[in-house]
């Protein structure tokens, strides 16, 4: 194979692309290890975004131009995003298409793969060529992070969605200066009507849950007071998450688990979380698991590296203070 | 109104799940109905119960699985599903997302030839693979609109409207029937089986179809049609023994020390 081309989806929930989120930086890092890097996007990238893409070695940015008859809300509908991906793969003759493993990313990638006759792996944790060149080898962590698998993709192109925190994002040795090229995409109006669409505001100063390197999660054991959880998260620069039970109580908005957000950070700290299988499914692949629970029999202790048997209302603020003191010294 | 609900037989979430020869081991004693598919059954039943033609409306459950998976259809019968079909064929073993979608789409088409299908309902994910892409693939294959990951569902005439919250977007979407709907566990609470239905479910027949019945090309499905192959699978080493500290006033400091000592701060 001549030098392969890898296409990366720069996704954004907004119509203008004003930031490159860390999962995309990770995709660019993986893509560089595989070949030439091209980027596809729906919205116009800002000057800063272009500079970041250059720093990560992107050679060209393909910005979809969709029919003006299509309302902007409809641009994010799976069938439309899939058409954009297909057009970009054809235009760049890409050998690999990488998208972030969000729900929207996975659906569009899968549909694009179907239309391209390409193989698709969802939720990969690593991507590399086999030693002999093709085929592509895709690593994946399954069964709540208890098994590691490797799949090969027999098709060219290969389509892969990659989980956040799979690799450390690193800039290229030599920056590039990618230009934006228009990518005309012909699509029929989708059969789905977007009645309302609202992009949730991210909490200022805190990383988003699915991207964070450190996560502090609160469960029913908080009794509804997430103060100690947020305090420790702020001391660590961590994201905050919840269990489904805590979220359904209305104590916090996003939850971790099989039907919630999947996280695989460097450190997960569960406070007042029992460690039910559904929750584990979304966090067990975390590199280091820490638990604080007042019940010495809590199942989460079985999968913890470090655990404190105690009242989170006391343990978390003390830990937060100690971490702040340590940071102040450093 | 006629609804097809798709069911998956998955290894039990608390069982020791494993691989052998690149495939998930499906031990009959350990498998069960994918929990989220109970939400799909519930959504389907509520829609037919509320339909103006409720008397003649019905729900058909379809599963692509080996014979051992009949327990998932029995469970659906206990909840009130009217008819159950298992698509089983050695040619289907080892199917990837596309082979699975081809088989499901063929089953929906065949049902549609008998009598029109208004809606296909699925759970938002299967708790074994957690891919969450089959509903979208199925909609694209059938050429129907997709309304996925629904946290609430409302039908007005032949327009289906859902709300959903995924990634960081909150949306209301609507589409005309026929459509493909996937529901999350927030969409409803699955009903408990009632005694009469439990008794009836024991003897209710399970229809079986094979690849030939669905006119599936063996080259498109199963391991033969798979575009990806699992070439390695290994259980991860168990975590080292937990370092357990009982808080006697210094638990928080010990936690901070652990993080600092391991360079995690
Ligand atoms: C189909 C389905 C899907 C699901 N999906 C998810 C999912 O995606 N994510 C998810 O999280 N759950 C999910 N669940 C729910 C899951 O099964 C559990 O019910 C839930 O995770 C339990 O939440 P919890 O740990 O907060 O509560 P509990 O299980 O009630 O645990 C609370 C813990 O807090 C401890 N505690 C109490 N007080 C204190 C204190 N002062 N200090 C320290 N510890 C204290 C207790 O000892 C206990 O261990 C799902 C369930 C179903 C049926």
Coordinates of C-alpha atoms and ligand atoms in Angstrom, one line a residue:
Chain A
X1 CA 0.0 0.0 0.0
X2 CA 1.2 3.5 -0.7
X3 CA 1.1 5.8 2.2
X4 CA -2.4 5.3 3.6
X5 CA -4.8 8.2 4.1
X6 CA -6.7 8.5 7.3
X7 CA -9.8 10.7 7.6
X8 CA -10.8 12.0 11.0
X9 CA -14.2 13.4 11.9
X10 CA -14.0 16.8 13.7
X11 CA -17.4 16.7 15.3
X12 CA -19.1 19.6 16.9
X13 CA -22.6 19.9 18.3
X14 CA -22.7 23.6 17.1
X15 CA -22.7 24.8 13.5
X16 CA -19.4 26.7 13.9
X17 CA -16.4 24.7 15.1
X18 CA -14.6 26.7 17.7
X19 CA -12.8 24.0 19.6
X20 CA -11.1 20.7 19.0
X21 CA -12.1 18.4 21.9
X22 CA -9.6 16.1 23.3
X23 CA -11.1 12.9 21.8
X24 CA -10.5 14.4 18.4
X25 CA -6.9 15.3 19.3
X26 CA -6.5 11.7 20.3
X27 CA -7.9 10.6 16.9
X28 CA -5.4 12.9 15.1
X29 CA -2.6 11.4 17.2
X30 CA -3.7 7.8 16.2
X31 CA -4.2 8.9 12.6
X32 CA -0.7 10.3 12.3
X33 CA 0.7 6.9 13.3
X34 CA -1.3 5.3 10.4
X35 CA -0.7 7.7 7.5
X36 CA -1.6 11.0 6.0
X37 CA -4.2 12.8 8.0
X38 CA -7.3 14.5 6.5
X39 CA -10.1 16.1 8.5
X40 CA -13.8 16.2 7.7
X41 CA -16.2 18.6 9.4
X42 CA -19.7 20.0 9.1
X43 CA -19.1 23.5 10.3
X44 CA -16.6 26.2 9.5
X45 CA -13.5 25.8 11.7
X46 CA -12.2 28.9 13.4
X47 CA -8.6 30.2 13.0
X48 CA -7.6 28.7 16.3
X49 CA -9.1 25.4 15.3
X50 CA -7.2 25.3 12.1
X51 CA -4.0 26.1 14.0
X52 CA -4.7 23.2 16.4
X53 CA -5.4 20.8 13.5
X54 CA -2.1 22.0 12.0
X55 CA -0.2 21.4 15.2
X56 CA -1.6 17.8 15.2
X57 CA -0.5 17.3 11.6
X58 CA -3.7 17.5 9.6
X59 CA -3.0 18.0 5.8
X60 CA -6.4 19.2 4.7
X61 CA -9.8 20.0 6.1
X62 CA -12.9 19.1 4.1
X63 CA -15.9 21.2 5.1
X64 CA -19.2 19.9 4.0
X65 CA -21.4 22.2 2.0
X66 CA -24.9 20.9 2.3
X67 CA -28.0 21.9 0.3
X68 CA -29.3 25.3 1.4
X69 CA -32.8 23.8 1.5
X70 CA -31.6 21.7 4.5
X71 CA -32.2 23.4 7.8
X72 CA -29.0 23.6 9.9
X73 CA -30.7 21.6 12.7
X74 CA -30.9 18.7 10.3
X75 CA -27.2 18.6 9.6
X76 CA -26.6 16.5 12.6
X77 CA -29.2 13.8 11.8
X78 CA -27.5 10.5 11.4
X79 CA -28.5 10.0 7.8
X80 CA -27.0 13.4 6.8
X81 CA -23.8 13.0 8.8
X82 CA -23.4 9.6 7.3
X83 CA -23.7 11.1 3.8
X84 CA -21.0 13.6 4.7
X85 CA -18.7 10.9 5.9
X86 CA -19.3 8.8 2.7
X87 CA -18.6 11.8 0.5
X88 CA -15.4 12.7 2.4
X89 CA -14.1 9.1 2.2
X90 CA -14.7 9.0 -1.5
X91 CA -13.1 12.5 -2.1
X92 CA -10.0 11.6 -0.1
X93 CA -9.9 8.0 -1.1
X94 CA -9.3 7.3 2.6
X95 CA -8.2 3.9 3.8
X96 CA -9.3 4.5 7.4
X97 CA -12.1 6.6 8.8
X98 CA -11.9 7.5 12.5
X99 CA -14.7 9.0 14.5
X100 CA -15.1 9.7 18.2
X101 CA -17.2 7.1 20.0
X102 CA -20.1 9.4 20.8
X103 CA -23.6 8.0 20.1
X104 CA -23.9 10.4 17.2
X105 CA -20.5 9.5 15.9
X106 CA -21.0 5.8 16.2
X107 CA -24.4 5.8 14.4
X108 CA -23.1 7.9 11.5
X109 CA -19.9 5.9 11.2
X110 CA -21.9 2.6 11.1
X111 CA -24.3 3.9 8.5
X112 CA -21.4 5.3 6.4
X113 CA -19.6 1.9 6.7
X114 CA -22.8 0.1 5.5
X115 CA -23.1 2.4 2.5
X116 CA -19.3 2.1 1.7
X117 CA -19.4 -1.7 2.1
X118 CA -16.7 -1.2 4.8
X119 CA -16.0 -3.1 8.0
X120 CA -16.7 -1.2 11.2
X121 CA -15.5 -1.6 14.8
X122 CA -17.2 0.5 17.5
X123 CA -15.6 1.7 20.7
X124 CA -12.0 0.8 19.9
X125 CA -9.2 1.5 22.4
X126 CA -6.3 1.3 19.8
X127 CA -5.7 1.1 16.1
X128 CA -2.6 0.0 14.2
X129 CA -1.6 -1.6 11.0
X130 CA -0.5 -5.3 11.1
X131 CA 3.2 -5.6 10.8
X132 CA 2.9 -6.7 7.2
X133 CA 0.9 -3.6 6.3
X134 CA -2.8 -4.1 6.0
X135 CA -5.1 -5.3 7.5
X136 CA -5.9 -2.8 10.2
X137 CA -5.8 -4.2 13.8
X138 CA -8.3 -2.7 16.2
X139 CA -8.1 -3.2 19.9
X140 CA -11.2 -3.1 22.0
X141 CA -11.9 -3.6 25.7
X142 CA -15.2 -5.6 26.2
X143 CA -17.3 -7.0 29.0
X144 CA -17.0 -4.0 31.3
X145 CA -13.3 -3.8 30.7
X146 CA -12.6 -7.4 31.8
X147 CA -11.5 -8.7 28.4
X148 CA -9.2 -7.3 25.7
X149 CA -9.8 -8.2 22.1
X150 CA -8.2 -7.5 18.7
X151 CA -10.1 -7.5 15.5
X152 CA -8.9 -7.1 12.0
X153 CA -10.8 -5.2 9.4
X154 CA -10.8 -6.9 6.0
X155 CA -12.0 -3.9 3.9
X156 CA -10.5 -0.8 2.5
X157 CA -11.7 1.6 3.8
X158 CA -12.0 0.5 7.4
X159 CA -14.3 2.5 9.7
X160 CA -13.5 2.7 13.4
X161 CA -15.0 4.6 16.3
X162 CA -12.5 5.2 19.1
X163 CA -13.2 5.8 22.8
X164 CA -11.9 8.8 24.6
X165 CA -8.7 8.4 26.6
X166 CA -7.5 5.6 24.4
X167 CA -4.1 7.3 23.7
X168 CA -2.4 10.4 25.0
X169 CA -2.9 13.3 22.5
X170 CA 0.5 14.5 21.3
X171 CA 1.2 17.2 18.7
X172 CA 3.1 16.4 15.6
X173 CA 6.9 17.0 15.4
X174 CA 6.4 19.4 12.5
X175 CA 3.2 21.4 12.3
X176 CA 1.3 21.6 9.0
X177 CA -0.9 24.4 7.6
X178 CA -4.1 22.7 6.5
X179 CA -6.4 24.6 4.1
X180 CA -10.2 24.3 4.2
X181 CA -11.6 22.8 1.1
X182 CA -15.3 22.7 0.3
X183 CA -16.8 19.3 0.2
X184 CA -20.1 19.3 -1.7
X185 CA -22.6 16.8 -0.3
X186 CA -25.8 15.9 -2.0
X187 CA -28.5 14.7 0.4
X188 CA -32.2 14.4 0.2
X189 CA -34.1 16.0 3.1
X190 CA -34.0 13.4 5.9
X191 CA -37.2 11.7 6.9
X192 CA -36.6 12.8 10.5
X193 CA -37.6 16.3 11.6
X194 CA -35.6 18.0 14.3
X195 CA -38.4 19.7 16.3
X196 CA -36.1 21.1 19.0
X197 CA -32.3 20.8 19.5
X198 CA -30.5 22.2 22.5
X199 CA -26.8 21.9 23.1
X200 CA -26.1 21.6 26.9
X201 CA -23.7 24.1 28.3
X202 CA -20.6 22.6 29.7
X203 CA -19.7 23.4 33.3
X204 CA -17.0 26.1 33.1
X205 CA -13.7 25.1 34.6
X206 CA -14.4 21.4 34.6
X207 CA -13.6 18.9 31.9
X208 CA -16.5 17.1 30.3
X209 CA -17.2 13.7 31.8
X210 CA -16.5 11.6 28.7
X211 CA -13.1 13.2 28.1
X212 CA -11.7 13.7 31.6
X213 CA -8.5 12.0 32.8
X214 CA -9.9 12.0 36.4
X215 CA -13.5 11.4 37.3
X216 CA -15.2 11.6 40.7
X217 CA -18.6 9.9 40.8
X218 CA -21.2 10.2 43.5
X219 CA -23.9 7.7 44.2
X220 CA -26.9 7.3 46.6
X221 CA -24.4 7.5 49.4
X222 CA -24.2 11.2 48.9
X223 CA -27.7 11.4 50.2
X224 CA -28.2 14.2 47.6
X225 CA -25.3 16.4 48.7
X226 CA -22.8 16.5 45.8
X227 CA -20.8 19.2 47.6
X228 CA -18.0 16.8 48.8
X229 CA -17.9 15.2 45.4
X230 CA -17.5 18.5 43.6
X231 CA -15.0 19.7 46.2
X232 CA -12.7 16.7 45.5
X233 CA -13.2 17.0 41.8
X234 CA -12.3 20.7 41.8
X235 CA -9.1 19.9 43.9
X236 CA -8.1 17.3 41.3
X237 CA -9.3 19.2 38.2
X238 CA -11.6 16.2 37.6
X239 CA -15.0 15.8 36.0
X240 CA -18.1 14.9 38.1
X241 CA -20.4 12.0 37.4
X242 CA -23.1 10.1 39.1
X243 CA -24.8 6.7 39.3
X244 CA -28.1 6.3 37.5
X245 CA -29.9 6.2 40.8
X246 CA -28.4 9.5 41.9
X247 CA -29.2 11.0 38.5
X248 CA -32.8 9.8 38.5
X249 CA -33.1 11.3 42.0
X250 CA -32.2 14.6 40.3
X251 CA -29.0 15.1 42.3
X252 CA -26.8 15.4 39.2
X253 CA -27.4 15.4 35.5
X254 CA -25.1 13.0 33.9
X255 CA -24.5 9.4 35.0
X256 CA -21.9 6.8 34.3
X257 CA -22.7 3.3 33.2
X258 CA -24.0 1.0 30.5
X259 CA -26.9 3.2 29.5
X260 CA -25.1 6.4 30.6
X261 CA -21.7 7.7 29.7
X262 CA -18.8 5.3 29.4
X263 CA -15.6 6.6 31.0
X264 CA -12.1 5.1 31.0
X265 CA -10.1 7.8 32.8
X266 CA -6.7 7.4 34.4
X267 CA -8.4 7.6 37.8
X268 CA -12.0 7.0 38.7
X269 CA -13.1 7.8 42.3
X270 CA -16.5 6.4 43.3
X271 CA -18.0 7.9 46.5
X272 CA -21.1 6.4 48.0
X273 CA -21.3 4.1 44.9
X274 CA -22.1 0.4 45.5
X275 CA -20.6 -0.8 42.2
X276 CA -23.6 -2.5 40.6
X277 CA -22.9 -4.3 37.3
X278 CA -24.7 -1.7 35.2
X279 CA -22.5 1.0 36.7
X280 CA -19.3 -1.1 36.5
X281 CA -20.0 -1.5 32.8
X282 CA -19.3 2.2 32.3
X283 CA -16.2 2.6 34.4
X284 CA -14.5 -0.7 35.0
X285 CA -12.0 0.0 32.2
X286 CA -10.6 3.0 34.2
X287 CA -6.9 2.6 34.8
X288 CA -7.0 3.1 38.6
X289 CA -10.2 2.7 40.6
X290 CA -10.6 4.3 44.0
X291 CA -13.7 3.9 46.2
X292 CA -15.0 5.5 49.3
X293 CA -17.9 3.6 50.9
X294 CA -19.0 3.1 54.5
X295 CA -20.0 -0.5 53.9
X296 CA -17.0 -2.8 53.9
X297 CA -19.0 -5.3 51.9
X298 CA -19.6 -2.9 49.0
X299 CA -19.0 -4.7 45.6
X300 CA -17.1 -1.8 44.3
X301 CA -14.2 -2.7 46.6
X302 CA -13.7 -5.9 44.5
X303 CA -12.6 -3.9 41.6
X304 CA -10.8 -1.1 43.5
X305 CA -7.1 -0.5 43.6
X306 CA -7.5 1.7 46.7
X307 CA -10.4 2.0 49.0
X308 CA -11.5 3.8 52.1
X309 CA -14.1 2.3 54.3
X310 CA -15.7 5.5 55.7
X311 CA -18.2 8.3 55.4
X312 CA -17.7 10.2 52.2
X313 CA -18.8 13.4 53.9
X314 CA -15.7 13.3 56.0
X315 CA -13.2 11.5 53.7
X316 CA -13.7 13.6 50.5
X317 CA -13.2 17.1 52.0
X318 CA -10.1 15.8 53.9
X319 CA -8.7 14.4 50.7
X320 CA -9.5 17.6 48.8
X321 CA -7.7 19.7 51.4
X322 CA -4.6 17.4 51.3
X323 CA -4.5 17.5 47.6
X324 CA -4.8 21.3 47.5
X325 CA -2.0 21.5 50.1
X326 CA 0.2 19.2 48.0
X327 CA -0.5 21.3 44.8
X328 CA 0.4 24.5 46.7
X329 CA 3.8 23.1 47.6
X330 CA 4.6 21.8 44.2
Chain B
X1 CA -51.1 -1.1 14.2
X2 CA -48.5 -3.8 13.9
X3 CA -45.1 -3.5 15.7
X4 CA -42.1 -5.7 15.5
X5 CA -39.9 -5.7 18.6
X6 CA -36.3 -7.0 18.3
X7 CA -34.9 -9.0 21.2
X8 CA -31.3 -10.1 21.9
X9 CA -30.1 -13.0 24.0
X10 CA -27.1 -11.9 25.9
X11 CA -24.8 -13.4 28.5
X12 CA -26.1 -12.5 31.9
X13 CA -24.5 -9.3 33.1
X14 CA -23.3 -10.8 36.4
X15 CA -22.1 -14.0 34.9
X16 CA -18.5 -14.8 34.0
X17 CA -18.6 -13.5 30.4
X18 CA -16.0 -14.9 28.1
X19 CA -14.7 -15.6 24.6
X20 CA -13.7 -18.8 22.9
X21 CA -12.3 -19.0 19.4
X22 CA -13.1 -15.3 18.7
X23 CA -16.8 -15.6 19.7
X24 CA -18.8 -14.8 22.8
X25 CA -19.6 -18.0 24.7
X26 CA -23.3 -18.3 25.0
X27 CA -24.0 -20.8 27.7
X28 CA -27.7 -21.4 27.9
X29 CA -27.8 -21.4 31.6
X30 CA -26.2 -18.0 31.8
X31 CA -28.0 -16.1 29.1
X32 CA -31.0 -13.9 29.4
X33 CA -33.1 -11.3 27.6
X34 CA -31.1 -8.1 27.1
X35 CA -32.6 -6.0 29.9
X36 CA -33.1 -2.9 27.7
X37 CA -35.2 -4.9 25.3
X38 CA -37.8 -5.2 28.1
X39 CA -38.1 -1.4 27.7
X40 CA -38.6 -2.0 24.0
X41 CA -41.3 -4.6 24.6
X42 CA -43.0 -2.2 27.1
X43 CA -42.9 0.7 24.6
X44 CA -44.4 -1.6 21.8
X45 CA -47.2 -2.9 24.0
X46 CA -48.1 0.6 25.2
X47 CA -48.3 1.8 21.6
X48 CA -50.6 -1.0 20.5
X49 CA -52.7 -0.8 23.6
X50 CA -53.3 2.9 22.9
X51 CA -53.9 2.4 19.2
X52 CA -57.4 3.2 17.9
X53 CA -57.5 -0.3 16.3
X54 CA -56.1 -1.9 19.5
X55 CA -58.4 -5.0 19.0
X56 CA -56.6 -6.0 15.9
X57 CA -53.2 -4.5 16.8
X58 CA -50.3 -6.7 17.8
X59 CA -46.7 -7.0 18.6
X60 CA -44.4 -9.6 17.0
X61 CA -41.1 -10.4 18.7
X62 CA -38.1 -11.4 16.6
X63 CA -34.8 -12.7 17.8
X64 CA -31.8 -13.9 15.7
X65 CA -30.2 -16.5 17.9
X66 CA -29.7 -20.3 18.5
X67 CA -32.5 -22.4 19.9
X68 CA -31.4 -21.9 23.5
X69 CA -32.6 -18.3 23.2
X70 CA -36.3 -19.2 23.2
X71 CA -36.3 -18.0 26.9
X72 CA -36.2 -14.5 25.5
X73 CA -39.3 -15.0 23.5
X74 CA -41.0 -16.7 26.5
X75 CA -40.2 -13.6 28.6
X76 CA -41.8 -11.4 25.8
X77 CA -44.9 -13.7 25.7
X78 CA -45.2 -13.3 29.5
X79 CA -45.2 -9.5 29.1
X80 CA -47.9 -9.8 26.5
X81 CA -46.2 -10.0 23.1
X82 CA -48.5 -11.8 20.6
X83 CA -46.2 -13.7 18.4
X84 CA -42.6 -14.8 18.5
X85 CA -40.1 -15.7 15.8
X86 CA -36.6 -17.0 16.2
X87 CA -34.3 -16.8 13.2
X88 CA -31.7 -19.5 13.5
X89 CA -29.2 -20.8 11.0
X90 CA -25.6 -22.0 11.3
X91 CA -25.0 -19.6 8.4
X92 CA -25.7 -16.7 10.7
X93 CA -23.2 -17.6 13.4
X94 CA -20.4 -15.1 13.6
X95 CA -22.4 -12.3 12.0
X96 CA -21.0 -8.7 12.4
X97 CA -23.2 -5.6 12.7
X98 CA -24.0 -5.8 8.9
X99 CA -24.8 -9.5 8.8
X100 CA -27.1 -9.1 11.9
X101 CA -28.8 -6.1 10.3
X102 CA -29.3 -8.0 7.0
X103 CA -31.0 -10.8 8.9
X104 CA -33.2 -8.5 10.9
X105 CA -34.1 -6.4 7.9
X106 CA -35.1 -9.6 6.0
X107 CA -37.3 -10.7 8.8
X108 CA -39.0 -7.3 9.0
X109 CA -39.5 -7.4 5.2
X110 CA -40.9 -10.8 5.3
X111 CA -43.4 -9.8 8.0
X112 CA -44.2 -6.8 6.0
X113 CA -45.2 -9.0 3.0
X114 CA -47.7 -10.7 5.2
X115 CA -49.2 -7.5 6.6
X116 CA -47.7 -4.0 6.8
X117 CA -45.3 -3.3 9.7
X118 CA -45.8 0.2 11.2
X119 CA -42.9 0.3 13.6
X120 CA -39.8 -1.6 14.7
X121 CA -38.8 -1.1 18.3
X122 CA -35.4 -2.1 19.9
X123 CA -33.5 -1.4 23.1
X124 CA -30.9 1.4 22.9
X125 CA -28.0 -1.0 23.3
X126 CA -27.3 -4.7 23.9
X127 CA -25.6 -5.0 27.3
X128 CA -23.0 -7.4 25.9
X129 CA -21.5 -5.5 23.0
X130 CA -22.9 -2.0 23.8
X131 CA -22.4 -1.0 20.2
X132 CA -25.8 0.8 19.9
X133 CA -25.6 0.9 16.1
X134 CA -27.9 -1.8 14.9
X135 CA -31.1 0.3 15.1
X136 CA -29.5 3.0 12.9
X137 CA -28.2 0.4 10.5
X138 CA -31.6 -1.3 10.3
X139 CA -33.3 2.0 9.6
X140 CA -30.9 2.8 6.8
X141 CA -31.2 -0.7 5.3
X142 CA -35.1 -0.5 5.4
X143 CA -35.0 3.1 4.1
X144 CA -37.1 4.1 7.1
X145 CA -36.5 7.1 9.5
X146 CA -34.7 6.3 12.7
X147 CA -35.6 7.7 16.1
X148 CA -33.0 6.3 18.4
X149 CA -32.1 6.5 22.2
X150 CA -35.6 7.7 23.1
X151 CA -36.2 8.7 26.7
X152 CA -39.9 9.4 25.9
X153 CA -42.2 8.3 23.1
X154 CA -45.4 9.8 21.8
X155 CA -47.5 8.8 18.8
X156 CA -49.9 11.2 17.2
X157 CA -51.8 9.6 14.3
X158 CA -48.9 8.3 12.2
X159 CA -46.3 10.7 13.5
X160 CA -43.9 9.4 16.1
X161 CA -42.2 12.0 18.3
X162 CA -39.4 11.2 20.8
X163 CA -37.2 13.1 23.2
X164 CA -33.7 12.1 23.8
X165 CA -30.5 13.2 25.5
X166 CA -27.3 12.0 24.0
X167 CA -23.8 13.2 24.1
X168 CA -24.4 16.8 25.0
X169 CA -27.5 17.5 23.0
X170 CA -31.2 17.4 24.1
X171 CA -33.5 16.9 21.2
X172 CA -37.1 16.3 20.2
X173 CA -37.3 14.4 16.9
X174 CA -40.3 13.3 14.9
X175 CA -40.9 11.1 11.9
X176 CA -43.7 9.5 10.0
X177 CA -44.4 5.7 10.3
X178 CA -43.1 3.2 9.4
X179 CA -39.9 3.9 11.4
X180 CA -37.3 2.4 13.6
X181 CA -37.4 3.4 17.3
X182 CA -34.8 2.6 20.0
X183 CA -35.6 3.3 23.6
X184 CA -33.5 3.9 26.7
X185 CA -34.3 2.6 30.1
X186 CA -35.6 6.0 31.0
X187 CA -38.5 5.6 28.5
X188 CA -40.7 3.5 30.7
X189 CA -40.7 0.8 33.5
X190 CA -41.3 -2.7 32.0
X191 CA -44.4 -4.4 33.4
X192 CA -44.2 -7.5 35.4
X193 CA -45.5 -10.7 33.7
X194 CA -49.1 -11.5 34.7
X195 CA -50.1 -14.9 35.9
X196 CA -52.4 -15.7 33.0
X197 CA -49.8 -14.7 30.4
X198 CA -47.1 -16.7 32.3
X199 CA -49.2 -19.8 32.0
X200 CA -50.0 -19.2 28.3
X201 CA -46.4 -18.4 27.5
X202 CA -45.3 -21.9 28.3
X203 CA -47.2 -23.4 25.4
X204 CA -47.2 -20.5 23.0
X205 CA -45.4 -21.7 19.8
X206 CA -42.2 -20.1 18.7
X207 CA -42.0 -19.9 14.9
X208 CA -38.6 -20.6 13.4
X209 CA -37.2 -19.2 10.2
X210 CA -33.8 -20.0 8.6
X211 CA -31.6 -18.1 6.2
X212 CA -33.4 -19.7 3.2
X213 CA -36.8 -18.6 4.5
X214 CA -35.5 -15.0 4.5
X215 CA -33.8 -15.4 1.1
X216 CA -30.5 -14.4 2.7
X217 CA -27.4 -14.8 0.7
X218 CA -25.0 -16.9 2.8
X219 CA -22.2 -14.8 1.5
X220 CA -23.7 -11.7 3.2
X221 CA -24.2 -13.1 6.7
X222 CA -22.4 -15.0 9.4
X223 CA -18.6 -15.4 9.5
X224 CA -18.6 -15.6 5.6
X225 CA -20.0 -12.1 5.3
X226 CA -18.2 -10.5 8.2
X227 CA -16.0 -7.6 7.4
X228 CA -14.2 -7.8 10.7
X229 CA -12.8 -10.8 12.5
X230 CA -11.8 -11.2 16.2
X231 CA -8.3 -12.5 16.1
X232 CA -7.3 -12.2 19.7
X233 CA -9.3 -12.3 23.0
X234 CA -7.7 -12.4 26.4
X235 CA -9.1 -11.9 29.9
X236 CA -7.4 -9.0 31.5
X237 CA -5.2 -9.8 34.5
X238 CA -7.1 -9.2 37.8
X239 CA -6.4 -6.0 39.6
X240 CA -3.8 -6.3 42.3
X241 CA -5.2 -6.7 45.8
X242 CA -7.2 -3.7 47.0
X243 CA -5.3 -1.4 49.3
X244 CA -8.0 -1.0 52.0
X245 CA -8.0 1.7 54.6
X246 CA -10.6 1.9 57.3
X247 CA -11.2 5.6 58.1
X248 CA -10.3 6.4 61.7
X249 CA -10.0 10.1 61.0
X250 CA -7.2 10.0 58.4
X251 CA -9.0 8.2 55.5
X252 CA -9.0 11.3 53.3
X253 CA -5.3 11.9 53.9
X254 CA -4.6 8.3 53.0
X255 CA -6.6 8.7 49.8
X256 CA -4.7 11.8 48.8
X257 CA -1.4 10.1 49.7
X258 CA -2.3 7.2 47.4
X259 CA -3.0 9.5 44.5
X260 CA 0.2 11.6 45.1
X261 CA 2.4 8.6 45.6
X262 CA 1.2 7.1 42.3
X263 CA 1.7 10.3 40.4
X264 CA -2.1 10.6 39.8
X265 CA -2.6 14.2 41.0
Ligands
LIG1 C1 -31.4 -1.7 32.6 C2 -30.6 -1.0 33.7 C3 -29.6 -0.1 33.3 C4 -28.9 0.5 34.3 N1 -27.9 1.4 33.9 C5 -27.2 2.0 34.9 C6 -26.1 2.8 34.5 O1 -25.9 3.1 33.3 N2 -25.4 3.4 35.5 C7 -25.7 3.2 36.8 O2 -25.0 3.8 37.7 N3 -26.7 2.4 37.2 C8 -27.4 1.8 36.3 N4 -28.5 1.0 36.7 C9 -28.8 1.0 38.1 C10 -27.8 0.0 38.9 O3 -28.3 -1.3 38.7 C11 -27.8 0.4 40.3 O4 -29.1 0.4 40.9 C12 -27.1 1.7 40.6 O5 -25.9 1.8 40.0 C13 -26.9 1.9 42.1 O6 -26.5 3.3 42.4 P1 -25.7 3.7 43.7 O7 -24.4 2.9 43.7 O8 -25.7 5.1 43.7 O9 -26.7 3.2 44.8 P2 -26.7 2.1 45.9 O10 -26.6 0.8 45.2 O11 -27.9 2.3 46.7 O12 -25.4 2.3 46.7 C14 -25.1 3.4 47.5 C15 -23.8 3.1 48.3 O13 -23.5 4.2 49.1 C16 -23.0 3.7 50.3 N5 -23.1 4.8 51.3 C17 -24.3 5.2 51.9 N6 -24.0 6.3 52.7 C18 -22.7 6.5 52.6 C19 -21.8 7.5 53.2 N7 -22.3 8.4 54.0 N8 -20.5 7.4 52.8 C20 -20.0 6.5 52.0 N9 -20.8 5.6 51.4 C21 -22.1 5.6 51.7 C22 -23.7 2.5 50.6 O14 -23.0 1.6 51.4 C23 -23.9 1.9 49.2 O15 -22.9 1.0 48.9 C24 -29.2 0.3 35.7 C25 -30.2 -0.6 36.0 C26 -30.9 -1.2 35.0 C27 -32.0 -2.2 35.5

